[in-house]
């Protein structure tokens, strides 16, 4: 399974495994996009400063070898309290009402509906903060020759609960386990942006899917 994503001109374009169709979302204003992009492009020094700031545990592990290449190893661990600190600061940097307002045109919602969405989102966040339990482990591998991080392995377990105020059908308990193995490559290479001129919105994509389902049923 593979996905593609392009961020450009304050828009996010994505192609999923289900279709070759590019889907566009105009989510963020320029300032918010700049902040988010900056967070995703931190240097190793900035990452280390952030770990120290939030008290993220990190230790050096045994050297490793992948495909004949030797690596330094760093182990990181993030617990529930630390994750909540990071999430709190991350959310403080963003204007949630502005973000949801930016979605209004795409979602077709009026002002009253947007206010309800904002209230609901804040309620969900409050319950997440109150009930979330998380254990997040990241193994980072630094290439001994280039001193670049070109491999990361993570494991995460998360639990939280939502009560009847969020889920009228009844309280919900959520448990999730995720793992991933990332390989980073072509550092410094030219980035070729694919042709996304034919992108459609999520709503248009869903309409197409519904029409296909209707044809199939007939």
PDB file of C-alpha atoms in Angstrom:
ATOM      1  CA  UNK A   1       0.000   0.000   0.000  1.00  0.00           C
ATOM      2  CA  UNK A   2       1.301   3.449  -0.862  1.00  0.00           C
ATOM      3  CA  UNK A   3       0.038   7.013  -0.625  1.00  0.00           C
ATOM      4  CA  UNK A   4       1.258  10.284  -2.105  1.00  0.00           C
ATOM      5  CA  UNK A   5       0.942  13.755  -0.575  1.00  0.00           C
ATOM      6  CA  UNK A   6       1.948  17.188  -1.856  1.00  0.00           C
ATOM      7  CA  UNK A   7       1.900  20.428   0.171  1.00  0.00           C
ATOM      8  CA  UNK A   8       2.025  23.564  -1.939  1.00  0.00           C
ATOM      9  CA  UNK A   9       0.408  27.019  -2.043  1.00  0.00           C
ATOM     10  CA  UNK A  10      -1.408  26.428   1.276  1.00  0.00           C
ATOM     11  CA  UNK A  11      -3.115  23.358  -0.127  1.00  0.00           C
ATOM     12  CA  UNK A  12      -2.703  19.663   0.585  1.00  0.00           C
ATOM     13  CA  UNK A  13      -3.050  17.216  -2.297  1.00  0.00           C
ATOM     14  CA  UNK A  14      -3.348  13.510  -1.586  1.00  0.00           C
ATOM     15  CA  UNK A  15      -3.712  10.337  -3.611  1.00  0.00           C
ATOM     16  CA  UNK A  16      -4.893   7.251  -1.740  1.00  0.00           C
ATOM     17  CA  UNK A  17      -4.427   3.542  -2.547  1.00  0.00           C
ATOM     18  CA  UNK A  18      -8.131   3.399  -3.450  1.00  0.00           C
ATOM     19  CA  UNK A  19      -7.851   5.707  -6.453  1.00  0.00           C
ATOM     20  CA  UNK A  20      -5.466   7.454  -8.842  1.00  0.00           C
ATOM     21  CA  UNK A  21      -7.456  10.644  -8.321  1.00  0.00           C
ATOM     22  CA  UNK A  22      -5.744  13.559  -6.573  1.00  0.00           C
ATOM     23  CA  UNK A  23      -7.863  15.075  -3.785  1.00  0.00           C
ATOM     24  CA  UNK A  24      -7.259  18.660  -2.638  1.00  0.00           C
ATOM     25  CA  UNK A  25      -7.935  20.285   0.728  1.00  0.00           C
ATOM     26  CA  UNK A  26      -7.432  24.010   1.320  1.00  0.00           C
ATOM     27  CA  UNK A  27      -6.943  23.739   5.070  1.00  0.00           C
ATOM     28  CA  UNK A  28      -4.544  26.328   6.442  1.00  0.00           C
ATOM     29  CA  UNK A  29      -3.770  29.999   6.094  1.00  0.00           C
ATOM     30  CA  UNK A  30      -0.219  31.025   5.224  1.00  0.00           C
ATOM     31  CA  UNK A  31       0.948  31.618   8.799  1.00  0.00           C
ATOM     32  CA  UNK A  32      -0.374  28.301  10.081  1.00  0.00           C
ATOM     33  CA  UNK A  33       1.068  26.397   7.132  1.00  0.00           C
ATOM     34  CA  UNK A  34       4.463  27.986   7.800  1.00  0.00           C
ATOM     35  CA  UNK A  35       4.370  26.905  11.464  1.00  0.00           C
ATOM     36  CA  UNK A  36       3.339  23.352  10.606  1.00  0.00           C
ATOM     37  CA  UNK A  37       5.966  23.040   7.883  1.00  0.00           C
ATOM     38  CA  UNK A  38       8.614  24.346  10.283  1.00  0.00           C
ATOM     39  CA  UNK A  39       7.719  21.666  12.806  1.00  0.00           C
ATOM     40  CA  UNK A  40       8.103  18.949  10.184  1.00  0.00           C
ATOM     41  CA  UNK A  41      11.493  20.251   9.033  1.00  0.00           C
ATOM     42  CA  UNK A  42      13.321  20.533  12.338  1.00  0.00           C
ATOM     43  CA  UNK A  43      17.073  20.023  12.414  1.00  0.00           C
ATOM     44  CA  UNK A  44      18.652  17.365  14.675  1.00  0.00           C
ATOM     45  CA  UNK A  45      19.720  20.166  17.033  1.00  0.00           C
ATOM     46  CA  UNK A  46      16.156  21.508  17.225  1.00  0.00           C
ATOM     47  CA  UNK A  47      14.821  18.002  17.841  1.00  0.00           C
ATOM     48  CA  UNK A  48      17.296  17.526  20.694  1.00  0.00           C
ATOM     49  CA  UNK A  49      16.303  20.863  22.232  1.00  0.00           C
ATOM     50  CA  UNK A  50      12.637  19.891  22.018  1.00  0.00           C
ATOM     51  CA  UNK A  51      13.312  16.538  23.714  1.00  0.00           C
ATOM     52  CA  UNK A  52      15.116  18.292  26.549  1.00  0.00           C
ATOM     53  CA  UNK A  53      12.367  20.887  26.861  1.00  0.00           C
ATOM     54  CA  UNK A  54       9.596  18.319  27.263  1.00  0.00           C
ATOM     55  CA  UNK A  55      11.611  15.763  29.186  1.00  0.00           C
ATOM     56  CA  UNK A  56      11.521  13.103  26.480  1.00  0.00           C
ATOM     57  CA  UNK A  57      13.711  10.180  27.460  1.00  0.00           C
ATOM     58  CA  UNK A  58      16.480   9.330  25.014  1.00  0.00           C
ATOM     59  CA  UNK A  59      19.407   6.939  25.350  1.00  0.00           C
ATOM     60  CA  UNK A  60      22.098   5.660  23.025  1.00  0.00           C
ATOM     61  CA  UNK A  61      21.689   2.024  22.058  1.00  0.00           C
ATOM     62  CA  UNK A  62      23.986  -0.537  20.501  1.00  0.00           C
ATOM     63  CA  UNK A  63      25.223   0.200  17.007  1.00  0.00           C
ATOM     64  CA  UNK A  64      23.147  -1.443  14.280  1.00  0.00           C
ATOM     65  CA  UNK A  65      23.648  -2.573  10.699  1.00  0.00           C
ATOM     66  CA  UNK A  66      21.140  -2.563   7.826  1.00  0.00           C
ATOM     67  CA  UNK A  67      22.026  -3.738   4.320  1.00  0.00           C
ATOM     68  CA  UNK A  68      25.732  -3.533   5.103  1.00  0.00           C
ATOM     69  CA  UNK A  69      25.509   0.054   6.407  1.00  0.00           C
ATOM     70  CA  UNK A  70      26.439   0.801  10.034  1.00  0.00           C
ATOM     71  CA  UNK A  71      24.321   3.094  12.208  1.00  0.00           C
ATOM     72  CA  UNK A  72      24.366   4.821  15.564  1.00  0.00           C
ATOM     73  CA  UNK A  73      21.170   4.125  17.512  1.00  0.00           C
ATOM     74  CA  UNK A  74      19.088   6.439  19.698  1.00  0.00           C
ATOM     75  CA  UNK A  75      16.054   5.209  21.639  1.00  0.00           C
ATOM     76  CA  UNK A  76      13.249   7.644  22.578  1.00  0.00           C
ATOM     77  CA  UNK A  77      10.272   7.110  24.848  1.00  0.00           C
ATOM     78  CA  UNK A  78       7.222   9.352  25.255  1.00  0.00           C
ATOM     79  CA  UNK A  79       4.672   8.667  28.008  1.00  0.00           C
ATOM     80  CA  UNK A  80       1.165  10.070  28.487  1.00  0.00           C
ATOM     81  CA  UNK A  81       2.181  13.132  30.515  1.00  0.00           C
ATOM     82  CA  UNK A  82       4.908  14.134  28.063  1.00  0.00           C
ATOM     83  CA  UNK A  83       2.662  13.607  25.046  1.00  0.00           C
ATOM     84  CA  UNK A  84      -0.009  15.848  26.586  1.00  0.00           C
ATOM     85  CA  UNK A  85       2.583  18.591  27.178  1.00  0.00           C
ATOM     86  CA  UNK A  86       3.643  18.440  23.537  1.00  0.00           C
ATOM     87  CA  UNK A  87       0.051  18.376  22.288  1.00  0.00           C
ATOM     88  CA  UNK A  88      -0.901  21.320  24.516  1.00  0.00           C
ATOM     89  CA  UNK A  89       1.917  23.490  23.147  1.00  0.00           C
ATOM     90  CA  UNK A  90       1.249  22.382  19.579  1.00  0.00           C
ATOM     91  CA  UNK A  91      -2.440  23.307  19.813  1.00  0.00           C
ATOM     92  CA  UNK A  92      -1.621  26.635  21.488  1.00  0.00           C
ATOM     93  CA  UNK A  93       0.240  27.722  18.344  1.00  0.00           C
ATOM     94  CA  UNK A  94      -2.858  27.340  16.188  1.00  0.00           C
ATOM     95  CA  UNK A  95      -6.080  29.300  15.949  1.00  0.00           C
ATOM     96  CA  UNK A  96      -8.642  26.488  15.980  1.00  0.00           C
ATOM     97  CA  UNK A  97     -11.528  28.786  15.104  1.00  0.00           C
ATOM     98  CA  UNK A  98      -9.523  30.081  12.157  1.00  0.00           C
ATOM     99  CA  UNK A  99      -8.689  26.554  11.067  1.00  0.00           C
ATOM    100  CA  UNK A 100     -12.324  25.453  11.167  1.00  0.00           C
ATOM    101  CA  UNK A 101     -13.378  28.638   9.389  1.00  0.00           C
ATOM    102  CA  UNK A 102     -10.956  27.728   6.632  1.00  0.00           C
ATOM    103  CA  UNK A 103     -12.749  24.425   6.299  1.00  0.00           C
ATOM    104  CA  UNK A 104     -16.171  26.072   6.084  1.00  0.00           C
ATOM    105  CA  UNK A 105     -16.125  26.572   2.355  1.00  0.00           C
ATOM    106  CA  UNK A 106     -14.991  23.042   1.700  1.00  0.00           C
ATOM    107  CA  UNK A 107     -17.495  21.467   4.083  1.00  0.00           C
ATOM    108  CA  UNK A 108     -20.400  23.722   3.051  1.00  0.00           C
ATOM    109  CA  UNK A 109     -21.219  24.718   6.645  1.00  0.00           C
ATOM    110  CA  UNK A 110     -22.758  28.015   7.773  1.00  0.00           C
ATOM    111  CA  UNK A 111     -21.663  30.069  10.809  1.00  0.00           C
ATOM    112  CA  UNK A 112     -23.962  28.272  13.278  1.00  0.00           C
ATOM    113  CA  UNK A 113     -22.778  24.867  12.099  1.00  0.00           C
ATOM    114  CA  UNK A 114     -19.161  25.992  12.378  1.00  0.00           C
ATOM    115  CA  UNK A 115     -19.772  27.148  15.967  1.00  0.00           C
ATOM    116  CA  UNK A 116     -21.249  23.746  16.808  1.00  0.00           C
ATOM    117  CA  UNK A 117     -18.254  22.047  15.188  1.00  0.00           C
ATOM    118  CA  UNK A 118     -15.869  24.171  17.258  1.00  0.00           C
ATOM    119  CA  UNK A 119     -17.700  23.361  20.504  1.00  0.00           C
ATOM    120  CA  UNK A 120     -17.734  19.669  19.675  1.00  0.00           C
ATOM    121  CA  UNK A 121     -14.052  19.670  18.801  1.00  0.00           C
ATOM    122  CA  UNK A 122     -13.144  21.361  22.085  1.00  0.00           C
ATOM    123  CA  UNK A 123     -15.211  18.824  24.049  1.00  0.00           C
ATOM    124  CA  UNK A 124     -13.439  15.953  22.324  1.00  0.00           C
ATOM    125  CA  UNK A 125     -10.049  17.501  23.135  1.00  0.00           C
ATOM    126  CA  UNK A 126     -10.986  17.906  26.798  1.00  0.00           C
ATOM    127  CA  UNK A 127     -11.924  14.248  27.102  1.00  0.00           C
ATOM    128  CA  UNK A 128      -8.826  13.158  25.221  1.00  0.00           C
ATOM    129  CA  UNK A 129      -6.626  15.073  27.661  1.00  0.00           C
ATOM    130  CA  UNK A 130      -8.486  13.587  30.623  1.00  0.00           C
ATOM    131  CA  UNK A 131      -8.517   9.930  29.551  1.00  0.00           C
ATOM    132  CA  UNK A 132      -5.621   9.426  27.147  1.00  0.00           C
ATOM    133  CA  UNK A 133      -2.947   6.858  27.929  1.00  0.00           C
ATOM    134  CA  UNK A 134      -0.059   6.529  25.504  1.00  0.00           C
ATOM    135  CA  UNK A 135       3.285   4.778  25.225  1.00  0.00           C
ATOM    136  CA  UNK A 136       5.373   5.788  22.228  1.00  0.00           C
ATOM    137  CA  UNK A 137       8.769   4.289  21.397  1.00  0.00           C
ATOM    138  CA  UNK A 138      11.007   5.496  18.563  1.00  0.00           C
ATOM    139  CA  UNK A 139      14.293   3.952  17.459  1.00  0.00           C
ATOM    140  CA  UNK A 140      16.317   6.425  15.386  1.00  0.00           C
ATOM    141  CA  UNK A 141      19.230   5.234  13.250  1.00  0.00           C
ATOM    142  CA  UNK A 142      21.959   7.684  12.225  1.00  0.00           C
ATOM    143  CA  UNK A 143      24.110   6.754   9.252  1.00  0.00           C
ATOM    144  CA  UNK A 144      27.742   6.643  10.431  1.00  0.00           C
ATOM    145  CA  UNK A 145      29.048   7.867   7.078  1.00  0.00           C
ATOM    146  CA  UNK A 146      26.650  10.753   6.405  1.00  0.00           C
ATOM    147  CA  UNK A 147      25.488  11.442   9.992  1.00  0.00           C
ATOM    148  CA  UNK A 148      21.971  11.697   8.577  1.00  0.00           C
ATOM    149  CA  UNK A 149      18.932   9.954  10.005  1.00  0.00           C
ATOM    150  CA  UNK A 150      17.748   7.673   7.239  1.00  0.00           C
ATOM    151  CA  UNK A 151      15.829   5.047   9.199  1.00  0.00           C
ATOM    152  CA  UNK A 152      13.288   5.169  12.038  1.00  0.00           C
ATOM    153  CA  UNK A 153      11.226   2.449  13.680  1.00  0.00           C
ATOM    154  CA  UNK A 154       8.329   3.253  16.013  1.00  0.00           C
ATOM    155  CA  UNK A 155       5.775   1.463  18.167  1.00  0.00           C
ATOM    156  CA  UNK A 156       2.816   3.184  19.779  1.00  0.00           C
ATOM    157  CA  UNK A 157      -0.031   2.073  22.036  1.00  0.00           C
ATOM    158  CA  UNK A 158      -2.850   4.491  22.813  1.00  0.00           C
ATOM    159  CA  UNK A 159      -6.108   4.353  24.781  1.00  0.00           C
ATOM    160  CA  UNK A 160      -8.814   6.929  25.435  1.00  0.00           C
ATOM    161  CA  UNK A 161     -12.519   7.144  26.261  1.00  0.00           C
ATOM    162  CA  UNK A 162     -15.409   9.344  25.125  1.00  0.00           C
ATOM    163  CA  UNK A 163     -18.561   9.555  27.242  1.00  0.00           C
ATOM    164  CA  UNK A 164     -22.222  10.036  26.295  1.00  0.00           C
ATOM    165  CA  UNK A 165     -21.838  13.798  25.837  1.00  0.00           C
ATOM    166  CA  UNK A 166     -19.686  13.067  22.795  1.00  0.00           C
ATOM    167  CA  UNK A 167     -21.184   9.738  21.733  1.00  0.00           C
ATOM    168  CA  UNK A 168     -24.970   9.773  22.393  1.00  0.00           C
ATOM    169  CA  UNK A 169     -25.214   6.085  21.470  1.00  0.00           C
ATOM    170  CA  UNK A 170     -23.091   5.231  24.494  1.00  0.00           C
ATOM    171  CA  UNK A 171     -19.620   5.634  25.943  1.00  0.00           C
ATOM    172  CA  UNK A 172     -16.774   4.580  23.670  1.00  0.00           C
ATOM    173  CA  UNK A 173     -13.452   3.015  24.660  1.00  0.00           C
ATOM    174  CA  UNK A 174     -10.744   3.209  22.020  1.00  0.00           C
ATOM    175  CA  UNK A 175      -7.516   1.212  21.899  1.00  0.00           C
ATOM    176  CA  UNK A 176      -4.953   1.421  19.128  1.00  0.00           C
ATOM    177  CA  UNK A 177      -1.576  -0.171  18.461  1.00  0.00           C
ATOM    178  CA  UNK A 178       0.620   1.091  15.626  1.00  0.00           C
ATOM    179  CA  UNK A 179       4.076   0.274  14.354  1.00  0.00           C
ATOM    180  CA  UNK A 180       6.098   1.568  11.456  1.00  0.00           C
ATOM    181  CA  UNK A 181       9.468   1.328   9.733  1.00  0.00           C
ATOM    182  CA  UNK A 182      10.532   4.458   7.838  1.00  0.00           C
ATOM    183  CA  UNK A 183      13.370   4.724   5.327  1.00  0.00           C
ATOM    184  CA  UNK A 184      14.468   8.231   4.274  1.00  0.00           C
ATOM    185  CA  UNK A 185      16.476   8.677   1.093  1.00  0.00           C
ATOM    186  CA  UNK A 186      17.496  10.987  -1.766  1.00  0.00           C
ATOM    187  CA  UNK A 187      18.613  13.761   0.600  1.00  0.00           C
ATOM    188  CA  UNK A 188      19.373  16.921  -1.355  1.00  0.00           C
ATOM    189  CA  UNK A 189      17.848  15.511  -4.514  1.00  0.00           C
ATOM    190  CA  UNK A 190      15.488  17.410  -6.769  1.00  0.00           C
ATOM    191  CA  UNK A 191      11.836  17.179  -5.768  1.00  0.00           C
ATOM    192  CA  UNK A 192       9.580  16.596  -8.758  1.00  0.00           C
ATOM    193  CA  UNK A 193       6.055  17.831  -8.087  1.00  0.00           C
ATOM    194  CA  UNK A 194       3.440  15.663  -9.844  1.00  0.00           C
ATOM    195  CA  UNK A 195       0.679  17.170 -11.956  1.00  0.00           C
ATOM    196  CA  UNK A 196      -2.190  17.920  -9.568  1.00  0.00           C
ATOM    197  CA  UNK A 197      -4.135  20.213 -11.899  1.00  0.00           C
ATOM    198  CA  UNK A 198      -6.972  17.681 -12.098  1.00  0.00           C
ATOM    199  CA  UNK A 199      -7.470  17.489  -8.333  1.00  0.00           C
ATOM    200  CA  UNK A 200     -11.003  17.472  -6.933  1.00  0.00           C
ATOM    201  CA  UNK A 201     -12.346  18.157  -3.438  1.00  0.00           C
ATOM    202  CA  UNK A 202     -13.178  15.445  -0.917  1.00  0.00           C
ATOM    203  CA  UNK A 203     -16.885  16.166  -1.417  1.00  0.00           C
ATOM    204  CA  UNK A 204     -16.581  15.747  -5.190  1.00  0.00           C
ATOM    205  CA  UNK A 205     -14.678  12.500  -4.693  1.00  0.00           C
ATOM    206  CA  UNK A 206     -17.388  11.149  -2.365  1.00  0.00           C
ATOM    207  CA  UNK A 207     -20.075  12.122  -4.888  1.00  0.00           C
ATOM    208  CA  UNK A 208     -18.231  10.164  -7.572  1.00  0.00           C
ATOM    209  CA  UNK A 209     -17.972   7.139  -5.280  1.00  0.00           C
ATOM    210  CA  UNK A 210     -21.704   7.304  -4.475  1.00  0.00           C
ATOM    211  CA  UNK A 211     -22.598   7.464  -8.166  1.00  0.00           C
ATOM    212  CA  UNK A 212     -20.422   4.424  -8.874  1.00  0.00           C
ATOM    213  CA  UNK A 213     -22.155   2.537  -6.061  1.00  0.00           C
ATOM    214  CA  UNK A 214     -25.572   3.452  -7.486  1.00  0.00           C
ATOM    215  CA  UNK A 215     -24.566   2.195 -10.927  1.00  0.00           C
ATOM    216  CA  UNK A 216     -23.267  -1.048  -9.431  1.00  0.00           C
ATOM    217  CA  UNK A 217     -26.529  -1.615  -7.529  1.00  0.00           C
ATOM    218  CA  UNK A 218     -28.566  -1.127 -10.712  1.00  0.00           C
TER     219      UNK A 218
END
